[in-house]
C-alpha cells in the first residue's frame, strides 16, 4: 500500500477522533438544576453545563464600559449569582426566565455564562380560541 495514503488516512482518523473527544462534550453540556449547583458546586467546577432559572428582581448590575452583566437567578428556593461578559438582552428585566450555558467557578462562587438567553412567560400564554378571558 502506498505510504502517502497510510499517512493521510492516519491524520484524518486522528483528527476525527480528536474532534469527537474534545469538541463534543464542551459544545453540548449537561442540563443541571440551580439547586444542584448551589448544593454541590465542586461537582460542577469547570464543567460546561446548562441551567434555567428566574431572574431575581433588583439583582441586575450592568457595566456598559466592561460589557459585563451580573445578576442572580433562582429556582425552587435556590439562588445563584451569574456573571456574563457580553451584551445585555433587551428584555432583561421583570418576570423573565433565563437560560444559561457556561461553567461554575467555585473560587468566585459565580456561574460564568458564555451564552445567555431569555424567555418571557407572558409571550407564550395563549388566548382562549373563543376570545373568552379566563382567570386562573
JSON list of C-alpha atoms in Angstrom, two decimals:
[
{"chain": "A", "resi": 1, "resn": "UNK", "atom": "CA", "xyz": [0.00, 0.00, 0.00]},
{"chain": "A", "resi": 2, "resn": "UNK", "atom": "CA", "xyz": [1.16, 3.47, -0.75]},
{"chain": "A", "resi": 3, "resn": "UNK", "atom": "CA", "xyz": [2.91, 5.18, 2.18]},
{"chain": "A", "resi": 4, "resn": "UNK", "atom": "CA", "xyz": [1.27, 8.56, 1.45]},
{"chain": "A", "resi": 5, "resn": "UNK", "atom": "CA", "xyz": [-2.22, 7.00, 1.64]},
{"chain": "A", "resi": 6, "resn": "UNK", "atom": "CA", "xyz": [-1.43, 5.41, 5.01]},
{"chain": "A", "resi": 7, "resn": "UNK", "atom": "CA", "xyz": [-0.09, 8.66, 6.47]},
{"chain": "A", "resi": 8, "resn": "UNK", "atom": "CA", "xyz": [-3.04, 10.65, 5.09]},
{"chain": "A", "resi": 9, "resn": "UNK", "atom": "CA", "xyz": [-5.55, 8.15, 6.46]},
{"chain": "A", "resi": 10, "resn": "UNK", "atom": "CA", "xyz": [-3.86, 8.20, 9.86]},
{"chain": "A", "resi": 11, "resn": "UNK", "atom": "CA", "xyz": [-4.03, 12.01, 10.02]},
{"chain": "A", "resi": 12, "resn": "UNK", "atom": "CA", "xyz": [-7.72, 12.08, 9.03]},
{"chain": "A", "resi": 13, "resn": "UNK", "atom": "CA", "xyz": [-8.70, 9.37, 11.53]},
{"chain": "A", "resi": 14, "resn": "UNK", "atom": "CA", "xyz": [-6.74, 11.10, 14.31]},
{"chain": "A", "resi": 15, "resn": "UNK", "atom": "CA", "xyz": [-8.41, 14.44, 13.52]},
{"chain": "A", "resi": 16, "resn": "UNK", "atom": "CA", "xyz": [-11.91, 12.90, 13.60]},
{"chain": "A", "resi": 17, "resn": "UNK", "atom": "CA", "xyz": [-11.27, 11.17, 16.94]},
{"chain": "A", "resi": 18, "resn": "UNK", "atom": "CA", "xyz": [-9.80, 14.38, 18.38]},
{"chain": "A", "resi": 19, "resn": "UNK", "atom": "CA", "xyz": [-12.93, 16.32, 17.39]},
{"chain": "A", "resi": 20, "resn": "UNK", "atom": "CA", "xyz": [-15.20, 13.70, 18.90]},
{"chain": "A", "resi": 21, "resn": "UNK", "atom": "CA", "xyz": [-13.18, 13.50, 22.10]},
{"chain": "A", "resi": 22, "resn": "UNK", "atom": "CA", "xyz": [-12.52, 17.19, 22.79]},
{"chain": "A", "resi": 23, "resn": "UNK", "atom": "CA", "xyz": [-15.15, 19.25, 21.00]},
{"chain": "A", "resi": 24, "resn": "UNK", "atom": "CA", "xyz": [-18.42, 17.43, 21.63]},
{"chain": "A", "resi": 25, "resn": "UNK", "atom": "CA", "xyz": [-18.65, 17.44, 25.45]},
{"chain": "A", "resi": 26, "resn": "UNK", "atom": "CA", "xyz": [-17.97, 21.16, 25.70]},
{"chain": "A", "resi": 27, "resn": "UNK", "atom": "CA", "xyz": [-20.40, 22.06, 22.97]},
{"chain": "A", "resi": 28, "resn": "UNK", "atom": "CA", "xyz": [-23.36, 20.14, 24.31]},
{"chain": "A", "resi": 29, "resn": "UNK", "atom": "CA", "xyz": [-23.19, 20.38, 28.10]},
{"chain": "A", "resi": 30, "resn": "UNK", "atom": "CA", "xyz": [-25.49, 18.76, 30.59]},
{"chain": "A", "resi": 31, "resn": "UNK", "atom": "CA", "xyz": [-28.61, 20.44, 31.98]},
{"chain": "A", "resi": 32, "resn": "UNK", "atom": "CA", "xyz": [-28.38, 20.86, 35.74]},
{"chain": "A", "resi": 33, "resn": "UNK", "atom": "CA", "xyz": [-30.80, 22.48, 38.16]},
{"chain": "A", "resi": 34, "resn": "UNK", "atom": "CA", "xyz": [-29.75, 25.55, 40.10]},
{"chain": "A", "resi": 35, "resn": "UNK", "atom": "CA", "xyz": [-30.41, 23.77, 43.39]},
{"chain": "A", "resi": 36, "resn": "UNK", "atom": "CA", "xyz": [-27.92, 21.04, 42.39]},
{"chain": "A", "resi": 37, "resn": "UNK", "atom": "CA", "xyz": [-25.26, 23.62, 41.51]},
{"chain": "A", "resi": 38, "resn": "UNK", "atom": "CA", "xyz": [-25.77, 25.53, 44.76]},
{"chain": "A", "resi": 39, "resn": "UNK", "atom": "CA", "xyz": [-25.80, 22.35, 46.89]},
{"chain": "A", "resi": 40, "resn": "UNK", "atom": "CA", "xyz": [-22.68, 20.75, 45.35]},
{"chain": "A", "resi": 41, "resn": "UNK", "atom": "CA", "xyz": [-20.73, 23.40, 43.43]},
{"chain": "A", "resi": 42, "resn": "UNK", "atom": "CA", "xyz": [-17.46, 21.45, 43.48]},
{"chain": "A", "resi": 43, "resn": "UNK", "atom": "CA", "xyz": [-19.14, 18.71, 41.46]},
{"chain": "A", "resi": 44, "resn": "UNK", "atom": "CA", "xyz": [-19.62, 21.13, 38.54]},
{"chain": "A", "resi": 45, "resn": "UNK", "atom": "CA", "xyz": [-16.42, 23.19, 38.81]},
{"chain": "A", "resi": 46, "resn": "UNK", "atom": "CA", "xyz": [-15.01, 23.73, 35.33]},
{"chain": "A", "resi": 47, "resn": "UNK", "atom": "CA", "xyz": [-17.66, 21.62, 33.58]},
{"chain": "A", "resi": 48, "resn": "UNK", "atom": "CA", "xyz": [-19.76, 23.06, 30.75]},
{"chain": "A", "resi": 49, "resn": "UNK", "atom": "CA", "xyz": [-23.38, 22.95, 31.94]},
{"chain": "A", "resi": 50, "resn": "UNK", "atom": "CA", "xyz": [-26.81, 24.38, 31.17]},
{"chain": "A", "resi": 51, "resn": "UNK", "atom": "CA", "xyz": [-29.13, 25.86, 33.79]},
{"chain": "A", "resi": 52, "resn": "UNK", "atom": "CA", "xyz": [-32.50, 27.61, 33.77]},
{"chain": "A", "resi": 53, "resn": "UNK", "atom": "CA", "xyz": [-33.95, 29.94, 36.37]},
{"chain": "A", "resi": 54, "resn": "UNK", "atom": "CA", "xyz": [-36.00, 33.04, 37.08]},
{"chain": "A", "resi": 55, "resn": "UNK", "atom": "CA", "xyz": [-34.29, 36.41, 37.10]},
{"chain": "A", "resi": 56, "resn": "UNK", "atom": "CA", "xyz": [-34.11, 37.80, 40.64]},
{"chain": "A", "resi": 57, "resn": "UNK", "atom": "CA", "xyz": [-35.62, 41.28, 40.69]},
{"chain": "A", "resi": 58, "resn": "UNK", "atom": "CA", "xyz": [-33.22, 44.13, 41.53]},
{"chain": "A", "resi": 59, "resn": "UNK", "atom": "CA", "xyz": [-30.13, 41.90, 41.22]},
{"chain": "A", "resi": 60, "resn": "UNK", "atom": "CA", "xyz": [-29.06, 43.15, 37.78]},
{"chain": "A", "resi": 61, "resn": "UNK", "atom": "CA", "xyz": [-25.85, 45.17, 37.56]},
{"chain": "A", "resi": 62, "resn": "UNK", "atom": "CA", "xyz": [-24.83, 46.26, 34.06]},
{"chain": "A", "resi": 63, "resn": "UNK", "atom": "CA", "xyz": [-21.36, 47.71, 33.37]},
{"chain": "A", "resi": 64, "resn": "UNK", "atom": "CA", "xyz": [-21.51, 49.08, 29.83]},
{"chain": "A", "resi": 65, "resn": "UNK", "atom": "CA", "xyz": [-17.80, 50.01, 29.72]},
{"chain": "A", "resi": 66, "resn": "UNK", "atom": "CA", "xyz": [-16.65, 46.50, 30.61]},
{"chain": "A", "resi": 67, "resn": "UNK", "atom": "CA", "xyz": [-19.65, 44.92, 28.80]},
{"chain": "A", "resi": 68, "resn": "UNK", "atom": "CA", "xyz": [-20.27, 42.87, 31.92]},
{"chain": "A", "resi": 69, "resn": "UNK", "atom": "CA", "xyz": [-23.62, 41.78, 33.30]},
{"chain": "A", "resi": 70, "resn": "UNK", "atom": "CA", "xyz": [-24.05, 40.48, 36.85]},
{"chain": "A", "resi": 71, "resn": "UNK", "atom": "CA", "xyz": [-27.31, 39.16, 38.21]},
{"chain": "A", "resi": 72, "resn": "UNK", "atom": "CA", "xyz": [-28.87, 36.32, 40.21]},
{"chain": "A", "resi": 73, "resn": "UNK", "atom": "CA", "xyz": [-31.25, 33.57, 39.15]},
{"chain": "A", "resi": 74, "resn": "UNK", "atom": "CA", "xyz": [-33.49, 31.47, 41.35]},
{"chain": "A", "resi": 75, "resn": "UNK", "atom": "CA", "xyz": [-35.25, 28.16, 41.05]},
{"chain": "A", "resi": 76, "resn": "UNK", "atom": "CA", "xyz": [-37.18, 26.29, 43.75]},
{"chain": "A", "resi": 77, "resn": "UNK", "atom": "CA", "xyz": [-35.75, 28.44, 46.54]},
{"chain": "A", "resi": 78, "resn": "UNK", "atom": "CA", "xyz": [-32.10, 28.27, 45.46]},
{"chain": "A", "resi": 79, "resn": "UNK", "atom": "CA", "xyz": [-30.34, 31.42, 44.30]},
{"chain": "A", "resi": 80, "resn": "UNK", "atom": "CA", "xyz": [-27.18, 31.52, 42.18]},
{"chain": "A", "resi": 81, "resn": "UNK", "atom": "CA", "xyz": [-25.04, 34.51, 41.16]},
{"chain": "A", "resi": 82, "resn": "UNK", "atom": "CA", "xyz": [-24.21, 34.82, 37.48]},
{"chain": "A", "resi": 83, "resn": "UNK", "atom": "CA", "xyz": [-21.56, 36.72, 35.51]},
{"chain": "A", "resi": 84, "resn": "UNK", "atom": "CA", "xyz": [-21.96, 37.25, 31.76]},
{"chain": "A", "resi": 85, "resn": "UNK", "atom": "CA", "xyz": [-19.41, 39.10, 29.65]},
{"chain": "A", "resi": 86, "resn": "UNK", "atom": "CA", "xyz": [-21.44, 40.16, 26.67]},
{"chain": "A", "resi": 87, "resn": "UNK", "atom": "CA", "xyz": [-24.39, 42.19, 25.52]},
{"chain": "A", "resi": 88, "resn": "UNK", "atom": "CA", "xyz": [-27.35, 42.65, 27.85]},
{"chain": "A", "resi": 89, "resn": "UNK", "atom": "CA", "xyz": [-30.56, 41.23, 26.28]},
{"chain": "A", "resi": 90, "resn": "UNK", "atom": "CA", "xyz": [-33.26, 43.81, 25.53]},
{"chain": "A", "resi": 91, "resn": "UNK", "atom": "CA", "xyz": [-35.96, 42.20, 27.68]},
{"chain": "A", "resi": 92, "resn": "UNK", "atom": "CA", "xyz": [-33.69, 41.58, 30.66]},
{"chain": "A", "resi": 93, "resn": "UNK", "atom": "CA", "xyz": [-35.99, 42.83, 33.39]},
{"chain": "A", "resi": 94, "resn": "UNK", "atom": "CA", "xyz": [-39.17, 41.88, 35.15]},
{"chain": "A", "resi": 95, "resn": "UNK", "atom": "CA", "xyz": [-40.59, 38.39, 35.00]},
{"chain": "A", "resi": 96, "resn": "UNK", "atom": "CA", "xyz": [-38.03, 36.70, 32.73]},
{"chain": "A", "resi": 97, "resn": "UNK", "atom": "CA", "xyz": [-36.82, 33.12, 32.54]},
{"chain": "A", "resi": 98, "resn": "UNK", "atom": "CA", "xyz": [-33.05, 32.97, 31.98]},
{"chain": "A", "resi": 99, "resn": "UNK", "atom": "CA", "xyz": [-31.32, 30.10, 30.17]},
{"chain": "A", "resi": 100, "resn": "UNK", "atom": "CA", "xyz": [-27.61, 29.88, 30.93]},
{"chain": "A", "resi": 101, "resn": "UNK", "atom": "CA", "xyz": [-24.77, 27.99, 29.27]},
{"chain": "A", "resi": 102, "resn": "UNK", "atom": "CA", "xyz": [-21.32, 28.08, 30.82]},
{"chain": "A", "resi": 103, "resn": "UNK", "atom": "CA", "xyz": [-19.20, 26.94, 33.74]},
{"chain": "A", "resi": 104, "resn": "UNK", "atom": "CA", "xyz": [-19.44, 27.34, 37.50]},
{"chain": "A", "resi": 105, "resn": "UNK", "atom": "CA", "xyz": [-16.41, 28.94, 39.16]},
{"chain": "A", "resi": 106, "resn": "UNK", "atom": "CA", "xyz": [-16.14, 27.68, 42.74]},
{"chain": "A", "resi": 107, "resn": "UNK", "atom": "CA", "xyz": [-13.39, 30.15, 43.64]},
{"chain": "A", "resi": 108, "resn": "UNK", "atom": "CA", "xyz": [-15.60, 33.17, 42.89]},
{"chain": "A", "resi": 109, "resn": "UNK", "atom": "CA", "xyz": [-18.85, 31.29, 43.67]},
{"chain": "A", "resi": 110, "resn": "UNK", "atom": "CA", "xyz": [-20.40, 32.51, 40.45]},
{"chain": "A", "resi": 111, "resn": "UNK", "atom": "CA", "xyz": [-21.74, 30.92, 37.29]},
{"chain": "A", "resi": 112, "resn": "UNK", "atom": "CA", "xyz": [-19.80, 32.32, 34.32]},
{"chain": "A", "resi": 113, "resn": "UNK", "atom": "CA", "xyz": [-22.26, 32.27, 31.43]},
{"chain": "A", "resi": 114, "resn": "UNK", "atom": "CA", "xyz": [-20.85, 32.06, 27.90]},
{"chain": "A", "resi": 115, "resn": "UNK", "atom": "CA", "xyz": [-24.34, 32.18, 26.42]},
{"chain": "A", "resi": 116, "resn": "UNK", "atom": "CA", "xyz": [-27.42, 33.84, 27.80]},
{"chain": "A", "resi": 117, "resn": "UNK", "atom": "CA", "xyz": [-30.98, 33.52, 26.51]},
{"chain": "A", "resi": 118, "resn": "UNK", "atom": "CA", "xyz": [-34.24, 34.84, 27.89]},
{"chain": "A", "resi": 119, "resn": "UNK", "atom": "CA", "xyz": [-37.84, 33.77, 27.69]},
{"chain": "A", "resi": 120, "resn": "UNK", "atom": "CA", "xyz": [-40.78, 35.87, 28.71]},
{"chain": "A", "resi": 121, "resn": "UNK", "atom": "CA", "xyz": [-43.60, 33.63, 30.01]},
{"chain": "A", "resi": 122, "resn": "UNK", "atom": "CA", "xyz": [-46.33, 36.11, 29.06]},
{"chain": "A", "resi": 123, "resn": "UNK", "atom": "CA", "xyz": [-45.44, 35.76, 25.36]},
{"chain": "A", "resi": 124, "resn": "UNK", "atom": "CA", "xyz": [-46.24, 32.06, 25.46]},
{"chain": "A", "resi": 125, "resn": "UNK", "atom": "CA", "xyz": [-49.60, 32.30, 27.17]},
{"chain": "A", "resi": 126, "resn": "UNK", "atom": "CA", "xyz": [-52.20, 31.66, 24.57]},
{"chain": "A", "resi": 127, "resn": "UNK", "atom": "CA", "xyz": [-55.58, 33.23, 24.48]},
{"chain": "A", "resi": 128, "resn": "UNK", "atom": "CA", "xyz": [-58.80, 31.25, 24.51]},
{"chain": "A", "resi": 129, "resn": "UNK", "atom": "CA", "xyz": [-59.86, 30.26, 20.96]},
{"chain": "A", "resi": 130, "resn": "UNK", "atom": "CA", "xyz": [-63.30, 31.81, 21.51]},
{"chain": "A", "resi": 131, "resn": "UNK", "atom": "CA", "xyz": [-61.78, 35.03, 22.76]},
{"chain": "A", "resi": 132, "resn": "UNK", "atom": "CA", "xyz": [-63.03, 34.44, 26.31]},
{"chain": "A", "resi": 133, "resn": "UNK", "atom": "CA", "xyz": [-60.67, 35.75, 29.00]},
{"chain": "A", "resi": 134, "resn": "UNK", "atom": "CA", "xyz": [-60.22, 33.24, 31.84]},
{"chain": "A", "resi": 135, "resn": "UNK", "atom": "CA", "xyz": [-58.73, 33.94, 35.24]},
{"chain": "A", "resi": 136, "resn": "UNK", "atom": "CA", "xyz": [-56.56, 31.16, 36.59]}
]
